PDB file of C-alpha atoms and ligand atoms in Angstrom:
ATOM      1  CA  UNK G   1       0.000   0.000   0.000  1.00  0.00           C
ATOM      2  CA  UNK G   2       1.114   3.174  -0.612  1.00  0.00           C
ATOM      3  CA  UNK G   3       0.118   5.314   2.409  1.00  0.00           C
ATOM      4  CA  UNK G   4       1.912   3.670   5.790  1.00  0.00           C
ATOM      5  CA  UNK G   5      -1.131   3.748   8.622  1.00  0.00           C
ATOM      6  CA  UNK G   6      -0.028   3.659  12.433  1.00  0.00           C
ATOM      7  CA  UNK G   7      -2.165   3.459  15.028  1.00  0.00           C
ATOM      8  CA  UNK G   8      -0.749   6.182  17.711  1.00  0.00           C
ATOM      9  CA  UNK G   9      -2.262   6.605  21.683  1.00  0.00           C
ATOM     10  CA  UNK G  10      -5.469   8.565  20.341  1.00  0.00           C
ATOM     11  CA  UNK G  11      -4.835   9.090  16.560  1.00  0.00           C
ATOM     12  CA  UNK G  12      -3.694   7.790  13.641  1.00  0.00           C
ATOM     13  CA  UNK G  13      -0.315   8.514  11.555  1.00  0.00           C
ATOM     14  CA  UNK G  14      -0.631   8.478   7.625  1.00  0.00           C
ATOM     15  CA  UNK G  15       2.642   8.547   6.290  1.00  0.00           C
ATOM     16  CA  UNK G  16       3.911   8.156   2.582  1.00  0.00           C
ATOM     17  CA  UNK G  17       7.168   7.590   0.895  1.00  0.00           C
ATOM     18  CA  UNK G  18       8.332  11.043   1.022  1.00  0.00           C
ATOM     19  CA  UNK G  19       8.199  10.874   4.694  1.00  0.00           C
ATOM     20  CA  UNK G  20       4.944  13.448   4.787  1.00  0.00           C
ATOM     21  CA  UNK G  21       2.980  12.396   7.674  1.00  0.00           C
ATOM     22  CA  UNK G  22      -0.606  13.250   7.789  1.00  0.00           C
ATOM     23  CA  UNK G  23      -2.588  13.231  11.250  1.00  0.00           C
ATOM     24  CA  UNK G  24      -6.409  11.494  11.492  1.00  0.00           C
ATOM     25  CA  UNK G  25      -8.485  11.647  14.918  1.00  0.00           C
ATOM     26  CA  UNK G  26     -11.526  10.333  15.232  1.00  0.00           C
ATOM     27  CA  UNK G  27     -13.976  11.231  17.332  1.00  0.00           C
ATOM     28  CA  UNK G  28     -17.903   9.387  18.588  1.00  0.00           C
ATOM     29  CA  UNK G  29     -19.344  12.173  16.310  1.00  0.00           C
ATOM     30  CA  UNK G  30     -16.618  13.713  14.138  1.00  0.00           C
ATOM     31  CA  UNK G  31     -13.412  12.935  12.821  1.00  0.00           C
ATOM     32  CA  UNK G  32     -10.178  14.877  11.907  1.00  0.00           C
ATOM     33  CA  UNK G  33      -7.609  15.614   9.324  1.00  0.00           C
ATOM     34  CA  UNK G  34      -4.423  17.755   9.815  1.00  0.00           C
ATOM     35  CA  UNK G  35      -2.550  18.117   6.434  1.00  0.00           C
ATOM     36  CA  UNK G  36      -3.210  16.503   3.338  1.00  0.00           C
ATOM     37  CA  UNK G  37       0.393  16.016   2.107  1.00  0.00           C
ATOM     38  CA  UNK G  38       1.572  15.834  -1.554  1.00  0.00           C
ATOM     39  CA  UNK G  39      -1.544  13.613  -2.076  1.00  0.00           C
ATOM     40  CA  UNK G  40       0.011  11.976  -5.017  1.00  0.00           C
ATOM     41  CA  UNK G  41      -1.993   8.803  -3.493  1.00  0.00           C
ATOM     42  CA  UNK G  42      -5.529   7.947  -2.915  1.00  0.00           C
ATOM     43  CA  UNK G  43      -5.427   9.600   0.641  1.00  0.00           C
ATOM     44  CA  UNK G  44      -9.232   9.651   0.170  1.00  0.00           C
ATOM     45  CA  UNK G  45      -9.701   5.923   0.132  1.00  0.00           C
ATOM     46  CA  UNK G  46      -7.656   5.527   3.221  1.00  0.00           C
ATOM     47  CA  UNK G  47      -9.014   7.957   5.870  1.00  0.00           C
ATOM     48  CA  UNK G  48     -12.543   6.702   4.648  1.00  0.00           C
ATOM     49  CA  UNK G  49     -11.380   2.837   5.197  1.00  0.00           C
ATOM     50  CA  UNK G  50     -10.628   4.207   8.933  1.00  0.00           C
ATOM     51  CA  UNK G  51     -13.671   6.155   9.538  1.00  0.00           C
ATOM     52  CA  UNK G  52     -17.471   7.028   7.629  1.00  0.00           C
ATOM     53  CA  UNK G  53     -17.697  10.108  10.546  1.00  0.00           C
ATOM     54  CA  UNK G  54     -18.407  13.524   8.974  1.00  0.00           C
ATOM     55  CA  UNK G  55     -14.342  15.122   8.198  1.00  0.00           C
ATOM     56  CA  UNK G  56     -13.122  18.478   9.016  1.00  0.00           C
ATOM     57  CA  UNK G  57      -9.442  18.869   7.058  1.00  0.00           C
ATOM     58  CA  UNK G  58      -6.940  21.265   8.762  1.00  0.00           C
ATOM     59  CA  UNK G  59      -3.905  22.759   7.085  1.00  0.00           C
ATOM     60  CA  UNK G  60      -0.853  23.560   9.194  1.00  0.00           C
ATOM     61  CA  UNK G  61      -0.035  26.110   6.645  1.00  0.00           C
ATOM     62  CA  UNK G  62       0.150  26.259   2.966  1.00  0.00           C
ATOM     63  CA  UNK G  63       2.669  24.663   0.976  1.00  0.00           C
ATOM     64  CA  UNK G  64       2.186  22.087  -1.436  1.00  0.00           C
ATOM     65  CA  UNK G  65       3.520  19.238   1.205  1.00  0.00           C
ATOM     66  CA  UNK G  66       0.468  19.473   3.324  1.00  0.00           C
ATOM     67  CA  UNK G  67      -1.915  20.803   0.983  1.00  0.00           C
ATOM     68  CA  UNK G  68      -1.672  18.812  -2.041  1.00  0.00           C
ATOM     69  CA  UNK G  69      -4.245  16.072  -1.210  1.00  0.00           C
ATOM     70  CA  UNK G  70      -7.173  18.985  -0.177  1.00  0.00           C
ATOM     71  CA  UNK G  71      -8.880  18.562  -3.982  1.00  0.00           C
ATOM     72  CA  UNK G  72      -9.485  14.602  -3.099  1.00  0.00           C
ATOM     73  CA  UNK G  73     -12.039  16.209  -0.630  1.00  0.00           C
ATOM     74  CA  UNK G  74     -15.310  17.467  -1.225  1.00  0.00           C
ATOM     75  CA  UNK G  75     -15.244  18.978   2.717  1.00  0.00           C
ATOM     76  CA  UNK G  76     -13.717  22.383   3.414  1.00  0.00           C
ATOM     77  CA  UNK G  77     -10.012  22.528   4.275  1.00  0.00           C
ATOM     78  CA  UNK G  78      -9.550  25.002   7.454  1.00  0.00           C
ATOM     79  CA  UNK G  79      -6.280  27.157   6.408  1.00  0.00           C
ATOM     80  CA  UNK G  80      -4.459  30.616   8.137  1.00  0.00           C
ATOM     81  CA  UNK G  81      -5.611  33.222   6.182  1.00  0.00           C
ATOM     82  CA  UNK G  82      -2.264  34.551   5.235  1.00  0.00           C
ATOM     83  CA  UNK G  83      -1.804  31.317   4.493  1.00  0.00           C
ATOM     84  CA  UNK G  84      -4.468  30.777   1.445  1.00  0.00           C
ATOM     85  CA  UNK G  85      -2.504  33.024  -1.301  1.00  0.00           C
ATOM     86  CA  UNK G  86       0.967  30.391  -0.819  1.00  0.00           C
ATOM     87  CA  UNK G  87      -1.402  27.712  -1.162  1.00  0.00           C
ATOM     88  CA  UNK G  88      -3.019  28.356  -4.073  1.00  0.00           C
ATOM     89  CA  UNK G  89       0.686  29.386  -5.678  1.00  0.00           C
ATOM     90  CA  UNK G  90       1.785  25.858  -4.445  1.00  0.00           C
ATOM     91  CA  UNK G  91      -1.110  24.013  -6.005  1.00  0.00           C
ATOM     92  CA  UNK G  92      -0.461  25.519  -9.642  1.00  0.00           C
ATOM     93  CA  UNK G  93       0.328  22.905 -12.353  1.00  0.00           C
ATOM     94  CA  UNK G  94       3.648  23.815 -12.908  1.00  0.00           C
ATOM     95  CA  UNK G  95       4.632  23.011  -8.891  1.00  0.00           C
ATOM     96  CA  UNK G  96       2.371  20.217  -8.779  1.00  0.00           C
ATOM     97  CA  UNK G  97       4.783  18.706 -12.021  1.00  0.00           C
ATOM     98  CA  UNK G  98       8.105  19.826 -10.318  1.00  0.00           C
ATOM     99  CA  UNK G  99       6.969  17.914  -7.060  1.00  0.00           C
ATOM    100  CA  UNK G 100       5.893  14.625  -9.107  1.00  0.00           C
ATOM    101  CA  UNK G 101       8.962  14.857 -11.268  1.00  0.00           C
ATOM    102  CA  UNK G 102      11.179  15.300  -8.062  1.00  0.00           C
ATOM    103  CA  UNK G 103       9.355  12.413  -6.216  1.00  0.00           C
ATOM    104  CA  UNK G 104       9.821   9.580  -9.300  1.00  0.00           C
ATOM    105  CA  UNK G 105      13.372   9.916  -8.316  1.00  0.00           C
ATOM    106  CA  UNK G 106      13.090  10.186  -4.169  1.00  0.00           C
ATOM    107  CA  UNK G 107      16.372   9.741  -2.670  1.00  0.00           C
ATOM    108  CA  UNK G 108      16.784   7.400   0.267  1.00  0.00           C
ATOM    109  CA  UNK G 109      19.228   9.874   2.326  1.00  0.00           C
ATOM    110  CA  UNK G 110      20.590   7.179   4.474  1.00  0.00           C
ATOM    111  CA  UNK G 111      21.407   4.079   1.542  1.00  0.00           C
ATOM    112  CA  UNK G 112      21.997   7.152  -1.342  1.00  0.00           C
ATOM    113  CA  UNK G 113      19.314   5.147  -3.425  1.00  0.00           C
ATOM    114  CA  UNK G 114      16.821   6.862  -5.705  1.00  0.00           C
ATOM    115  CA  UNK G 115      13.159   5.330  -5.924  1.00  0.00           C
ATOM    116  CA  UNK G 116      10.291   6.056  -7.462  1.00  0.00           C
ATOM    117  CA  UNK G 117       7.983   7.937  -4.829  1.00  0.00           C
ATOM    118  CA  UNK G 118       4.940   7.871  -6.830  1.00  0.00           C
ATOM    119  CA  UNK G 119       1.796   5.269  -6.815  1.00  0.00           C
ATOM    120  CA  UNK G 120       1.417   2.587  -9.495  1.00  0.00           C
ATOM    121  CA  UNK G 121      -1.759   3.965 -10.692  1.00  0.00           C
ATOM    122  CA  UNK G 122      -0.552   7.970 -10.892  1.00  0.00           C
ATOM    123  CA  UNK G 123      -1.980  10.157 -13.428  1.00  0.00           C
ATOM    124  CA  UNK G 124       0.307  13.264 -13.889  1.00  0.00           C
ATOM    125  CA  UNK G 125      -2.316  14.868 -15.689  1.00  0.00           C
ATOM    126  CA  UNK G 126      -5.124  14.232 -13.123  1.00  0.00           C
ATOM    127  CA  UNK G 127      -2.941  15.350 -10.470  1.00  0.00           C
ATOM    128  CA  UNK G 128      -1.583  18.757 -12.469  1.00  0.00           C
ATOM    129  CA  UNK G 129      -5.184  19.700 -12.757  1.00  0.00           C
ATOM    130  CA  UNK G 130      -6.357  19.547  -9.376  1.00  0.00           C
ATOM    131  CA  UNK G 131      -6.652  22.817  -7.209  1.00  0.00           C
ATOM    132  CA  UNK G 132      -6.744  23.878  -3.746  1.00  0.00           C
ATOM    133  CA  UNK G 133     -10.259  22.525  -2.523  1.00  0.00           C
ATOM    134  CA  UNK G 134     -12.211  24.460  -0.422  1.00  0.00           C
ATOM    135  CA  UNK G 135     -10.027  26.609   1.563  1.00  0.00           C
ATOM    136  CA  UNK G 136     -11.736  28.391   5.043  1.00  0.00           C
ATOM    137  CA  UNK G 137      -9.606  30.796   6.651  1.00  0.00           C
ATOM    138  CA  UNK G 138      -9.122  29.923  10.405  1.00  0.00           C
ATOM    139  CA  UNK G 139      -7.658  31.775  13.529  1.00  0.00           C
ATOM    140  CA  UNK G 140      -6.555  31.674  16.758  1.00  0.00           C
ATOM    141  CA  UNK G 141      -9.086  29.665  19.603  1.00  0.00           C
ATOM    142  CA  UNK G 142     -10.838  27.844  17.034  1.00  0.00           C
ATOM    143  CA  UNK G 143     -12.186  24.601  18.392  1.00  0.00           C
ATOM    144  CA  UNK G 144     -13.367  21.416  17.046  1.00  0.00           C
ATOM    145  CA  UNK G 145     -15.049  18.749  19.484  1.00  0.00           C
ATOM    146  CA  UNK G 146     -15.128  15.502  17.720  1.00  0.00           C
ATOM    147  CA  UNK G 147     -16.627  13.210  20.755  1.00  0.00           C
ATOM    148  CA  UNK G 148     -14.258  12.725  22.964  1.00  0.00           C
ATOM    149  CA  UNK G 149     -11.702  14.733  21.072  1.00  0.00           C
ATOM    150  CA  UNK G 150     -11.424  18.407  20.927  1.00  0.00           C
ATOM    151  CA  UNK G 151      -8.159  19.933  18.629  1.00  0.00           C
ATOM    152  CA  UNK G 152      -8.194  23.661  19.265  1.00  0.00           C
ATOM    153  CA  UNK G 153      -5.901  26.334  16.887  1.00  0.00           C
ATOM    154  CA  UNK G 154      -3.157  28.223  17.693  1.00  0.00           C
ATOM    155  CA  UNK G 155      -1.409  30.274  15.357  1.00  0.00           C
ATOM    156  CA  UNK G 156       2.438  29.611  15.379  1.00  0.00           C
ATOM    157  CA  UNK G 157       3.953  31.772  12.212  1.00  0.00           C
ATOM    158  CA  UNK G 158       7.333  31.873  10.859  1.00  0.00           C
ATOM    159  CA  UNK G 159       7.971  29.172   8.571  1.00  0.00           C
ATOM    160  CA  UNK G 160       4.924  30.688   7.309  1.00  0.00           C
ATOM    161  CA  UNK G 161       3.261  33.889   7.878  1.00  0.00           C
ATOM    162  CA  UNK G 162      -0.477  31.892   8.163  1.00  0.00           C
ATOM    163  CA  UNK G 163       1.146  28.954  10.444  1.00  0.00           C
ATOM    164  CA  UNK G 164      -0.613  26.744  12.490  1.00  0.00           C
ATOM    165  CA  UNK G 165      -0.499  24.124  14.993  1.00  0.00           C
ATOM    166  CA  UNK G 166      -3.641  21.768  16.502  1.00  0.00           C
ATOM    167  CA  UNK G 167      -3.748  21.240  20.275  1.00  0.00           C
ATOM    168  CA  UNK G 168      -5.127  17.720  21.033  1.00  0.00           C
ATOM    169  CA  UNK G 169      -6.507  18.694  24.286  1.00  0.00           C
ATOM    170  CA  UNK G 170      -7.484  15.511  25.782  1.00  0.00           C
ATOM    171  CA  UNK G 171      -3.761  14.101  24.973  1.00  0.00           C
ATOM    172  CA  UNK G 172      -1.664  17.898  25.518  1.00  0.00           C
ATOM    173  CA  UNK G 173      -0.394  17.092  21.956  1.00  0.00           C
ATOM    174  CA  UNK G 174       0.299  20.077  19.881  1.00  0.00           C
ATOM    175  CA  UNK G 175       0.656  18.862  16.259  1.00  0.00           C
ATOM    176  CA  UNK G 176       2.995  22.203  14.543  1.00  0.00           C
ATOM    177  CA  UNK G 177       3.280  21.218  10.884  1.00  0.00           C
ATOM    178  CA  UNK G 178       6.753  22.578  10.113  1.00  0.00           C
ATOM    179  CA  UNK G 179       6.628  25.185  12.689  1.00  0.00           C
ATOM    180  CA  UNK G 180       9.402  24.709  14.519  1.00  0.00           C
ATOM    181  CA  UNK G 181      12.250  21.606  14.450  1.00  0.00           C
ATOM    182  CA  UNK G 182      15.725  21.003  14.228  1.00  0.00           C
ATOM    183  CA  UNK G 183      16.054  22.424  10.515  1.00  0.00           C
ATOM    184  CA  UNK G 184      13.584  24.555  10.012  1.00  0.00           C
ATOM    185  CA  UNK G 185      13.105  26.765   7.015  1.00  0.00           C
ATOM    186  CA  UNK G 186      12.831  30.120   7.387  1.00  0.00           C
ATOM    187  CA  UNK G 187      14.360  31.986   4.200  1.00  0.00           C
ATOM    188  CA  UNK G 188      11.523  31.808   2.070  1.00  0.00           C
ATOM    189  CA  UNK G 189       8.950  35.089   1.157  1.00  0.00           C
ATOM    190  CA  UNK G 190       5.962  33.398   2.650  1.00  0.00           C
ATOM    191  CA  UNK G 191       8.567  33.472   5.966  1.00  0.00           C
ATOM    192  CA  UNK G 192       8.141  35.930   9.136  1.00  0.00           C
ATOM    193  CA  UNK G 193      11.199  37.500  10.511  1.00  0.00           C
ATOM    194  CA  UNK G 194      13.020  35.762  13.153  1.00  0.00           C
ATOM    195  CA  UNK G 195      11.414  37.516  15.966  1.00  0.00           C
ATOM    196  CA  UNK G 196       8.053  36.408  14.780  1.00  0.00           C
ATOM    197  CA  UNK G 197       9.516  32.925  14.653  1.00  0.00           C
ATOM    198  CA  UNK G 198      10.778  32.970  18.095  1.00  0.00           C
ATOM    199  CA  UNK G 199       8.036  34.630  19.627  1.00  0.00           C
ATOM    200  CA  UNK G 200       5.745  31.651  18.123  1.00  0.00           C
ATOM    201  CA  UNK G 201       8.167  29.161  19.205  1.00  0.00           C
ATOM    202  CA  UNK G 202       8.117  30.620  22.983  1.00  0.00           C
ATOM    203  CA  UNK G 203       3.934  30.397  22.675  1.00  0.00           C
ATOM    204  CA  UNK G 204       4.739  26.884  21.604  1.00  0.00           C
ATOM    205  CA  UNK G 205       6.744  26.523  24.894  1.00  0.00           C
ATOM    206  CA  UNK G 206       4.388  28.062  26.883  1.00  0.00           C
ATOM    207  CA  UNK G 207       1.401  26.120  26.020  1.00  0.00           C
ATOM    208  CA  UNK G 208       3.281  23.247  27.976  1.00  0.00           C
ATOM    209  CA  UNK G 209       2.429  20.024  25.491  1.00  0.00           C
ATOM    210  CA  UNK G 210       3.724  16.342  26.468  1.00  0.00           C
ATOM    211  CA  UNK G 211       5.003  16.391  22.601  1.00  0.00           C
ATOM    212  CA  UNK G 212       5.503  18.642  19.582  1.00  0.00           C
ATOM    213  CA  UNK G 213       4.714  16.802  16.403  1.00  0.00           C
ATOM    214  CA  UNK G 214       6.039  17.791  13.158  1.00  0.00           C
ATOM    215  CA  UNK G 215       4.769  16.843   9.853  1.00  0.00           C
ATOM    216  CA  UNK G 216       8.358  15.315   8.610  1.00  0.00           C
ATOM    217  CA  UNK G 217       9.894  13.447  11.564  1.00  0.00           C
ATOM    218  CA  UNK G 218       7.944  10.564  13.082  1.00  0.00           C
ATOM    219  CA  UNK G 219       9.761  11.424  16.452  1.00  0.00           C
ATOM    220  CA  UNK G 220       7.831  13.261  18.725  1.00  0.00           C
ATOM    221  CA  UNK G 221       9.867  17.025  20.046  1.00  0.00           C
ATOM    222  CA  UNK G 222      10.053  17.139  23.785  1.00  0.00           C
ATOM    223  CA  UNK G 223       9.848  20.597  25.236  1.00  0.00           C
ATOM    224  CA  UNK G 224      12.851  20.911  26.458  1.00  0.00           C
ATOM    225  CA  UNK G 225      14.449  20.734  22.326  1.00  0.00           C
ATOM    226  CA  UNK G 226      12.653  23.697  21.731  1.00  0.00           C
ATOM    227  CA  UNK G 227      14.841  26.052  23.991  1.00  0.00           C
ATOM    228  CA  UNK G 228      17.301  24.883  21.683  1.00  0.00           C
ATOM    229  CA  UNK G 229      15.345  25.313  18.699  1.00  0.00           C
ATOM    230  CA  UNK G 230      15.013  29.218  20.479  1.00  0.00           C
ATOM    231  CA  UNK G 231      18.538  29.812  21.264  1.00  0.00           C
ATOM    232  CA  UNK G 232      19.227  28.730  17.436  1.00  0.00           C
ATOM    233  CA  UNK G 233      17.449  31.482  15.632  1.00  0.00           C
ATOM    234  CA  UNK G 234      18.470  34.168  18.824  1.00  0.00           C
ATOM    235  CA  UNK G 235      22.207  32.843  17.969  1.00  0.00           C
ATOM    236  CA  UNK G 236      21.694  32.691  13.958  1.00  0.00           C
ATOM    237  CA  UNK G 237      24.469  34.628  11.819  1.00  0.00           C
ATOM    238  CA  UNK G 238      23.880  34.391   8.277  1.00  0.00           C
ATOM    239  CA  UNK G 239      27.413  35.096   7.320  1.00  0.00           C
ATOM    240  CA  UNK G 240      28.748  31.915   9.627  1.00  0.00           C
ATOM    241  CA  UNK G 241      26.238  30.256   7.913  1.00  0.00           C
ATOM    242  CA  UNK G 242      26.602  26.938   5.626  1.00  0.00           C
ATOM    243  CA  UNK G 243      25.177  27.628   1.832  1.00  0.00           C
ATOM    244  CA  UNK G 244      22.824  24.980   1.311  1.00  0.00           C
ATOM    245  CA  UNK G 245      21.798  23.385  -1.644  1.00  0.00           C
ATOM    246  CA  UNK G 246      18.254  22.561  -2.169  1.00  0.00           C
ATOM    247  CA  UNK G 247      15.654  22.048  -5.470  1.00  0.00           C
ATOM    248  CA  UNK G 248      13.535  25.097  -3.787  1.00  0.00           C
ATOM    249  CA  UNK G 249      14.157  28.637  -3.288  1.00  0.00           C
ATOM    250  CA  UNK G 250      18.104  29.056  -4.391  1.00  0.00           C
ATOM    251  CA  UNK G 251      17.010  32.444  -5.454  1.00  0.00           C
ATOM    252  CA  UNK G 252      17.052  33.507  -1.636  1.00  0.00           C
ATOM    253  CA  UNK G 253      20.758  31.671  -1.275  1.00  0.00           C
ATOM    254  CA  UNK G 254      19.626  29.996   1.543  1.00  0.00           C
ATOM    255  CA  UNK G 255      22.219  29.151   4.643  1.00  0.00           C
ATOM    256  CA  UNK G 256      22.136  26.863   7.525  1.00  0.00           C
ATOM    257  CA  UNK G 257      22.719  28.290  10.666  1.00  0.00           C
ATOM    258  CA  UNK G 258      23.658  26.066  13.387  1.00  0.00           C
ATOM    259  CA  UNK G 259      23.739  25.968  16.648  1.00  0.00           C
ATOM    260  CA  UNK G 260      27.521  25.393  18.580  1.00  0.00           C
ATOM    261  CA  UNK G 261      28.734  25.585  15.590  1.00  0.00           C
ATOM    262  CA  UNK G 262      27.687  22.623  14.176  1.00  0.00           C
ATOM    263  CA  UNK G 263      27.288  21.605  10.173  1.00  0.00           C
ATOM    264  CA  UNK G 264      24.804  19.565   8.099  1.00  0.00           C
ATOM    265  CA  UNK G 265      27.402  16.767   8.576  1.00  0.00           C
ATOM    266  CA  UNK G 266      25.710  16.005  12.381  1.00  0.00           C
ATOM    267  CA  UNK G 267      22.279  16.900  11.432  1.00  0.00           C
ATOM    268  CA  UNK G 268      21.286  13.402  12.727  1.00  0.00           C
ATOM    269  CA  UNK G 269      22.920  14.217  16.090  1.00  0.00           C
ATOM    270  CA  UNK G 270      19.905  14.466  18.389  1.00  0.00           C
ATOM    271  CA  UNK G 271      21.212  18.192  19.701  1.00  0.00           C
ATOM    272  CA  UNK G 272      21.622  19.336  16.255  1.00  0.00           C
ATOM    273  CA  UNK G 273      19.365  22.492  15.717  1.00  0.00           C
ATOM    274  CA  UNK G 274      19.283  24.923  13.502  1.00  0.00           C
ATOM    275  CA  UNK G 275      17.481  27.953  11.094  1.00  0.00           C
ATOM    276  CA  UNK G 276      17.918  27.957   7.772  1.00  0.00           C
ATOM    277  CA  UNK G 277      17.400  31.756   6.786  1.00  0.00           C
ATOM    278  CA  UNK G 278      18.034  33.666   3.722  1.00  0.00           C
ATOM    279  CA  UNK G 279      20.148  36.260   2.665  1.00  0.00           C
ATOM    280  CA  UNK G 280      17.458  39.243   3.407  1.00  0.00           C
ATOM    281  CA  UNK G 281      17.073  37.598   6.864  1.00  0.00           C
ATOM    282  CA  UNK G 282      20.531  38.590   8.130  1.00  0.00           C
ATOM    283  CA  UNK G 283      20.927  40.102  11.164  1.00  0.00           C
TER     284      UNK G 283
HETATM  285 ZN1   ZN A   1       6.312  23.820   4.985  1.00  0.00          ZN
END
């Protein structure tokens, strides 16, 4: 199959081969969806072979990662509002080809093999043709009680300017998209400043969760990382900074900006953090 399904303590994890991880929770009335991811598969057919319950669909933010899947849905997607104008950019043809290109040769960072990322049955066409689906704007204090589950919003901007992350209230889960993380990317024009980034990631903090969960790493982030995660963009020097290479957004020559001094070489440490920031975001 080509979605992965795990069973988590009070959700489900929907992850595919280019280790996008969508989040379902179902609830006795209602049930949940944060992020649609590329949605190069039938995402569709597997949240419905988990649950028939009436489906609200959250977007952490807007890019084309979490979004892509929305048009599989005839329910409205729940987006930032400064978030709506990157998502519709990110769900043009010409991205949705790039991304579908890029992911028929996915690299396997740890064996240095390529594979092809994409489902048997993909239709580039289909796929290049599909929009944004119903986007809602959302804010701040929204809640959604699903029966025994209630998610409430928080907006958490910086990697974008219309971030967002879900509170799973009965579990003190905050699910952040790419919000915040060891490598997070920050150099891009739908970015805040670095203040805006911190002062999110302090919010984050402050709201206390047992775990932080991003959208791209199956581990959970305890609190305590994101001090870390804090002192990295406080600390962040774009001239120390290690160029890095990437298929998206040379144009702002993107750097890495470690913390201690560290390089992409001990990314996988597990007190490697970082910003990535561009060259407008210098200090
Ligand atoms: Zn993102």
């Amino acid at each position: 199959m080509y979605y992965q399904v795990e069973k988590q303590d009070g959700y489900y994890r929907i992850g595919s081969p280019e280790n996008v991880f969508s989040y379902l929770f179902v609830g006795s009335k209602k049930a949940a969806l944060i992020d649609t991811g590329y949605g190069f598969g039938d995402l569709k057919s597997v949240v419905r072979s988990i649950t028939d319950k009436p489906l609200i669909i959250i977007n952490t933010h807007g890019h084309c990662d979490h979004t892509g899947g929305n048009a599989q849905f005839d329910e409205v997607c729940y987006i930032g509002e400064k978030d709506i104008e990157v998502c519709r950019e990110h769900s043009e043809a010409s991205m949705r080809k790039d991304n579908a290109e890029r992911a028929k040769n996915s690299m396997n960072y740890e064996s240095g093999e390529t594979y092809n990322g994409l489902p048997d049955a993909f239709d580039m066409e289909a796929y290049c043709a599909r929009g944004t689906g119903t986007l809602q704007s959302i804010s701040e204090g929204a809640c959604f009680e699903l029966g025994g589950v209630t998610l409430k919003i928080y907006e958490t901007p910086g990697h974008t300017k219309g971030g967002i992350s879900v509170l799973y209230l009965e579990k003190n889960l905050l699910f952040i998209g790419d919000a915040t993380g060891m490598f997070v990317w920050l150099f891009a024009k739908e970015t805040t400043d670095l203040e805006t980034y911190i002062a999110a990631v302090r919010k984050m903090y402050d709201l206390d969760a047992a775990y932080y969960i991003g959208s791209h790493n199956p581990n959970p982030i305890r609190r305590e990382e994101l001090l870390r995660y804090i002192r990295a963009a406080e600390e962040a020097d774009y001239e120390k900074g290690e160029p890095f290479e990437s298929f998206f957004g040379m144009e702002y020559e993107p750097r890495v900006c470690a913390l201690d001094g560290k390089t992409l070489r001990e990314m996988f440490q597990s007190d490697f953090a970082s910003v990535v920031i561009g060259k407008d975001k210098r200090k």
